[in-house]
PDB file of C-alpha atoms in Angstrom:
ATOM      1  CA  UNK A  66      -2.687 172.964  60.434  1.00  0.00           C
ATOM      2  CA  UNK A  67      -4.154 175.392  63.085  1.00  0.00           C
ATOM      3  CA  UNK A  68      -1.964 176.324  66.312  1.00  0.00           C
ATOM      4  CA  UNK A  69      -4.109 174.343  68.707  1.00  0.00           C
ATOM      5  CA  UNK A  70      -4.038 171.014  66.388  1.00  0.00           C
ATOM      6  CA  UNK A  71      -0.350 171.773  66.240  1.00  0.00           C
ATOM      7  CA  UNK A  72      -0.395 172.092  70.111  1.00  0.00           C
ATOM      8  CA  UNK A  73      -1.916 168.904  70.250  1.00  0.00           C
ATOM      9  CA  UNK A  74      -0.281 166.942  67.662  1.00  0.00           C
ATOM     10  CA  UNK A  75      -3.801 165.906  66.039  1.00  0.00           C
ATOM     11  CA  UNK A  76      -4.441 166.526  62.018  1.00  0.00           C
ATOM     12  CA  UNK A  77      -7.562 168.287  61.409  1.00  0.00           C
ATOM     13  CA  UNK A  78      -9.908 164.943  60.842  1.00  0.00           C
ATOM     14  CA  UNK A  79      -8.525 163.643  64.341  1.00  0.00           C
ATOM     15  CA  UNK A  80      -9.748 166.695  65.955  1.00  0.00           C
ATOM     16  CA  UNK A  81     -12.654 167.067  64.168  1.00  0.00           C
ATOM     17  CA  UNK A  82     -13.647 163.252  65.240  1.00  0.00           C
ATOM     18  CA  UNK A  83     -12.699 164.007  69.029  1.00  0.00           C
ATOM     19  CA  UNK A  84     -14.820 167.566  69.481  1.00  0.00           C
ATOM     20  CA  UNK A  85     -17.404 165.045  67.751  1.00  0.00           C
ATOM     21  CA  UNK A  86     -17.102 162.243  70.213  1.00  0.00           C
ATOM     22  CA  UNK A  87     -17.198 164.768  72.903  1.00  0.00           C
ATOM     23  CA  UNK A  88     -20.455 165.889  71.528  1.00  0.00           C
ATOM     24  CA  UNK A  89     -21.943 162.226  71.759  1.00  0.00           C
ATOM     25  CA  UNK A  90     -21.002 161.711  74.838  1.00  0.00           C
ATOM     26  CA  UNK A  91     -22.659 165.208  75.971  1.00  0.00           C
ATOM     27  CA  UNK A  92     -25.968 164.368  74.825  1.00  0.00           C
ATOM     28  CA  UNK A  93     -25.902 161.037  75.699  1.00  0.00           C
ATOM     29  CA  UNK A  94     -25.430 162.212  79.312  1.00  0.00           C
ATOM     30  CA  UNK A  95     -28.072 164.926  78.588  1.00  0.00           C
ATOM     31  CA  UNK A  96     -30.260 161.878  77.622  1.00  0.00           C
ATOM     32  CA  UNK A  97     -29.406 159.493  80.609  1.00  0.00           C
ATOM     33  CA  UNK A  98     -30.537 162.730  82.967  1.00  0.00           C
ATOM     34  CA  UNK A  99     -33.399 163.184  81.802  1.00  0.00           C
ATOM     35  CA  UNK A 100     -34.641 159.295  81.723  1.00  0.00           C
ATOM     36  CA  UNK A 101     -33.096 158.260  84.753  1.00  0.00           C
ATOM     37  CA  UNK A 102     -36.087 158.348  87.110  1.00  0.00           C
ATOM     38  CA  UNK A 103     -38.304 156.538  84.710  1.00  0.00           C
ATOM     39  CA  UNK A 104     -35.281 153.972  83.768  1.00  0.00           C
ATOM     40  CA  UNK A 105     -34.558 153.278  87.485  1.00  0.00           C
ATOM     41  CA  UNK A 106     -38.307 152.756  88.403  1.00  0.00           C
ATOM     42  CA  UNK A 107     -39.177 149.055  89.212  1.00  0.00           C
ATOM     43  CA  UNK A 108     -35.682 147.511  89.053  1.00  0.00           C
ATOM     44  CA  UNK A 109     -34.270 144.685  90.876  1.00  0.00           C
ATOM     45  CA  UNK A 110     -31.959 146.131  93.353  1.00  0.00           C
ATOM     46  CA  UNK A 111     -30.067 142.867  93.497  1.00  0.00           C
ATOM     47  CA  UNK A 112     -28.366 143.239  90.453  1.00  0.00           C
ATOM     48  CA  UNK A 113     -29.120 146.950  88.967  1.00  0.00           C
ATOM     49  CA  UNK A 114     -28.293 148.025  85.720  1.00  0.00           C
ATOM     50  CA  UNK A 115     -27.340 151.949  85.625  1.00  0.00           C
ATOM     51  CA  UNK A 116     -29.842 153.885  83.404  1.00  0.00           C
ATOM     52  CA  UNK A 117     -26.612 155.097  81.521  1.00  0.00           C
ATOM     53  CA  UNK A 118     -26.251 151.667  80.679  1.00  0.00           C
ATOM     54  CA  UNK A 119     -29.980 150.900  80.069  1.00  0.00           C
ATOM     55  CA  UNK A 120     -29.596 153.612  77.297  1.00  0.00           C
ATOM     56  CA  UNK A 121     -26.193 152.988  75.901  1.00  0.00           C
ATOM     57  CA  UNK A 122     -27.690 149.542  75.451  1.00  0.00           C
ATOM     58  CA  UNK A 123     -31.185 150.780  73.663  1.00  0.00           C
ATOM     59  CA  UNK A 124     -28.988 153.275  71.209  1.00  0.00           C
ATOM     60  CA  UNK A 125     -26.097 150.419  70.286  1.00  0.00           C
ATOM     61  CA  UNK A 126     -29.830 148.548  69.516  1.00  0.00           C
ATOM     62  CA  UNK A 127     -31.961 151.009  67.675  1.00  0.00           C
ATOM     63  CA  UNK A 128     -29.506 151.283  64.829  1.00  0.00           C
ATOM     64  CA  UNK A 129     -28.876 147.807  63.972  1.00  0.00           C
ATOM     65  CA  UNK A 130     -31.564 145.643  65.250  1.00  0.00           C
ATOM     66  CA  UNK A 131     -29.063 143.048  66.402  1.00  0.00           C
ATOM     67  CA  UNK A 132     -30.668 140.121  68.077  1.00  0.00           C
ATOM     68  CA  UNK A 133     -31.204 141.138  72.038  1.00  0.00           C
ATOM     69  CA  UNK A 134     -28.761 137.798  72.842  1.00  0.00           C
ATOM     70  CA  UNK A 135     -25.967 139.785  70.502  1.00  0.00           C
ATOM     71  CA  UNK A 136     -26.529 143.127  72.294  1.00  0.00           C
ATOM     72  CA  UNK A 137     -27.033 141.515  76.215  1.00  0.00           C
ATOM     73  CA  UNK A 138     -23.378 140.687  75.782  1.00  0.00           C
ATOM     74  CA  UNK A 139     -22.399 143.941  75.755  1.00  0.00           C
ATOM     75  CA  UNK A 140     -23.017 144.814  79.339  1.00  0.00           C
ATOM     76  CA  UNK A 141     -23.663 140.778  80.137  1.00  0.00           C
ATOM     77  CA  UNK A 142     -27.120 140.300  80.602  1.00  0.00           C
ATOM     78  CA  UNK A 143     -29.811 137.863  79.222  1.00  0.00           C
ATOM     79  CA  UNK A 144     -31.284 137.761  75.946  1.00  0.00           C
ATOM     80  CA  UNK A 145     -35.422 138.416  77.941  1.00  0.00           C
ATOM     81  CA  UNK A 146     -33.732 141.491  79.961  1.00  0.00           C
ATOM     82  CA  UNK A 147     -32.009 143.034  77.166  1.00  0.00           C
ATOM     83  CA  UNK A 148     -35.721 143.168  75.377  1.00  0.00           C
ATOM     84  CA  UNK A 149     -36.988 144.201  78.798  1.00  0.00           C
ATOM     85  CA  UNK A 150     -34.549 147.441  78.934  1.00  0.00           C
ATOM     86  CA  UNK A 151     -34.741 147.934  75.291  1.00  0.00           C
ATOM     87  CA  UNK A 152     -38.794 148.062  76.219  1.00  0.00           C
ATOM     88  CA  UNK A 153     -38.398 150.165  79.046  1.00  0.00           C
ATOM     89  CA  UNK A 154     -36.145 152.895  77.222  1.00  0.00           C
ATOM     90  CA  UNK A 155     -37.822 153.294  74.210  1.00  0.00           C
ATOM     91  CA  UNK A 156     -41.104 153.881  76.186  1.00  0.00           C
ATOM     92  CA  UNK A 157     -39.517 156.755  78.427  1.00  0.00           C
ATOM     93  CA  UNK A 158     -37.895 158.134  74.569  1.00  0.00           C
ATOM     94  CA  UNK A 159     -40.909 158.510  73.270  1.00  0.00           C
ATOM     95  CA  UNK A 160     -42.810 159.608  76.894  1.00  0.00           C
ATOM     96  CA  UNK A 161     -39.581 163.015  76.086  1.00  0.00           C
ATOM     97  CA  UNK A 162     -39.861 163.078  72.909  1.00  0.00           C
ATOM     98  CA  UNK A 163     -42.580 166.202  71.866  1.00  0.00           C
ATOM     99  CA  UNK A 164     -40.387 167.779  74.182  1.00  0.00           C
ATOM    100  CA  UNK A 165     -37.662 167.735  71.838  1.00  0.00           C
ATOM    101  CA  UNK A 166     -39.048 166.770  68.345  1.00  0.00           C
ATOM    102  CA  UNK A 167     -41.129 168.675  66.815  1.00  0.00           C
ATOM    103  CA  UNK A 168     -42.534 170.548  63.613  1.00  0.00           C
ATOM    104  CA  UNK A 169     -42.538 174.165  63.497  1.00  0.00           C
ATOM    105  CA  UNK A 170     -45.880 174.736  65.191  1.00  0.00           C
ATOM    106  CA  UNK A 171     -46.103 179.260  63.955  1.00  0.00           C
ATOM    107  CA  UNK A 172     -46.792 180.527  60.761  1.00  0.00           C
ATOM    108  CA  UNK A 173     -43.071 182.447  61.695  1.00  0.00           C
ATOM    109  CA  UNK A 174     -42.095 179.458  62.673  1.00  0.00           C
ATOM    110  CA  UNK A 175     -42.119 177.514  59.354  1.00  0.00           C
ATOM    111  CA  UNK A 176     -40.828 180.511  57.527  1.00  0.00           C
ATOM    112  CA  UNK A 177     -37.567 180.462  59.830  1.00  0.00           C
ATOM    113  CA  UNK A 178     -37.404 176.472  59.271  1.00  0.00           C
ATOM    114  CA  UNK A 179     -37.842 177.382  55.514  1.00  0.00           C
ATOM    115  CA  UNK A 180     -34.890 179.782  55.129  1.00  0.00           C
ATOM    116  CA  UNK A 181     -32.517 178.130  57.806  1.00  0.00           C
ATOM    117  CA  UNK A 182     -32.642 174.873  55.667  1.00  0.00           C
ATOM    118  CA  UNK A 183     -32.924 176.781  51.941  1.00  0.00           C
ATOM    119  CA  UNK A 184     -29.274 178.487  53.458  1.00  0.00           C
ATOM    120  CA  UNK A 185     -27.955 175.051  54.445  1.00  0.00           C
ATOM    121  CA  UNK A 186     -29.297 173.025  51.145  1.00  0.00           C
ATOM    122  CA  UNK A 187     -30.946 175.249  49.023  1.00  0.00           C
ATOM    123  CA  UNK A 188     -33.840 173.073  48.846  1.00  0.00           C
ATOM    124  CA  UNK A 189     -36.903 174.941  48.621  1.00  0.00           C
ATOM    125  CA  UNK A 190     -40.045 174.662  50.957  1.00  0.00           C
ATOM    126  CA  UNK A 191     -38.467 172.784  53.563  1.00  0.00           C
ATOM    127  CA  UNK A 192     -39.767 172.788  57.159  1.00  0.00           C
ATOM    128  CA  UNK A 193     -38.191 169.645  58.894  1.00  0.00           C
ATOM    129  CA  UNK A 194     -36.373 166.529  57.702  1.00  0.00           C
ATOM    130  CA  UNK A 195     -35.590 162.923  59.265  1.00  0.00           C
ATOM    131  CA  UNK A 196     -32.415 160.909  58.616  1.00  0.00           C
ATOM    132  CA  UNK A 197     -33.228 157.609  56.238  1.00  0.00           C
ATOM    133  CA  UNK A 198     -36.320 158.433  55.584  1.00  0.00           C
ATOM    134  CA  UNK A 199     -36.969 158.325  51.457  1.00  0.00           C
ATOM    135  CA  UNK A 200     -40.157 160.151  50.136  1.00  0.00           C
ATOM    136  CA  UNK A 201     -40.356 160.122  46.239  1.00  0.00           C
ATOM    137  CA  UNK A 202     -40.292 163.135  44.540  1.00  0.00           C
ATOM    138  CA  UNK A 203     -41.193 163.003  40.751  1.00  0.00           C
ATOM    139  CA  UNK A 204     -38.719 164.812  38.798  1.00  0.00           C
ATOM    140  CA  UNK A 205     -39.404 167.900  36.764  1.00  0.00           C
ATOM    141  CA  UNK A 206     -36.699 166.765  34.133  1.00  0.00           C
ATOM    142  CA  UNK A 207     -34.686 169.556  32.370  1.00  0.00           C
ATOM    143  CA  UNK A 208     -31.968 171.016  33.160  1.00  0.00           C
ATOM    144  CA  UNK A 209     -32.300 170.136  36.945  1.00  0.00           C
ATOM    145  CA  UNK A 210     -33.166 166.783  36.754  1.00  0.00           C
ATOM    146  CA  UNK A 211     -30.487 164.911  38.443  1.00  0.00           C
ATOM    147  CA  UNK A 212     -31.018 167.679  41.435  1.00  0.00           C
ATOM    148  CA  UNK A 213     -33.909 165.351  42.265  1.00  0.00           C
ATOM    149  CA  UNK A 214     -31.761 161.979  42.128  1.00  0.00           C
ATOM    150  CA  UNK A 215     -32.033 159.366  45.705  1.00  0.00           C
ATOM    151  CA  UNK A 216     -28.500 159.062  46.349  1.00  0.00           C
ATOM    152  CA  UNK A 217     -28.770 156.884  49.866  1.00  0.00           C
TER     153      UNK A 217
END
């Protein structure tokens, strides 16, 4: 155990999960600034939802697809303004989002990409990746066969 976990009294994992937590939180705030004009346009001052909460709704959403009645109770709304939120965020993500999401646009650009993930994976030819998404790759066989093996 390291002298700061043993400071602390955490094990390794516990740490590890806190500094991650902390690191959610940090970009969801990053997030929430950087929607909150467009997520506090148009709202019914009468009984305002926070754009921190308009967002922390949309991303407990995204994931699971829960029905908007299931998700409304989180932060007690109806089932019509969850979807209208859910609406409303998701159109000021994407409005942000080739701000922050984006292929390697440079010649140099893709080479970097290339290397940085060949150091991380070593899987060749690699310029950007997306979580979940599944695009089949045929095999070579051999001796490297089961390299090329879906294991999600």
């Amino acid at each position: 155990m390291r002298l700061r976990e043993k400071e602390l009294g955490l094990h390794h994992k516990e740490v590890k999960a806190k500094l991650e937590a902390e690191k959610n939180r940090a970009d969801v705030e990053i997030a929430e600034r950087k929607l909150s004009i467009q997520l506090l346009q148009s709202q019914n001052l009468r009984r305002a939802i926070s754009s921190l909460n308009k967002l922390l709704l949309t991303l407990r959403f995204l994931p699971t697809g829960d029905l908007y009645i299931a998700i409304g109770g989180f932060i007690s709304i109806r089932k019509t303004t969850a979807g209208r939120i859910i609406k409303q965020v998701v159109n000021a993500l994407c409005s942000i989002f080739p701000q922050h999401v984006f292929l390697p646009r440079t010649e140099e650009e893709q080479m970097k990409a290339e290397i940085d993930f060949f150091m991380i994976s070593r899987f060749p030819r690699v310029i950007g990746a997306m979580d979940c998404t599944h695009i089949k790759i045929k095999s070579p066989g051999g001796d490297n066969a089961e390299v090329y093996r879906n294991r999600k």
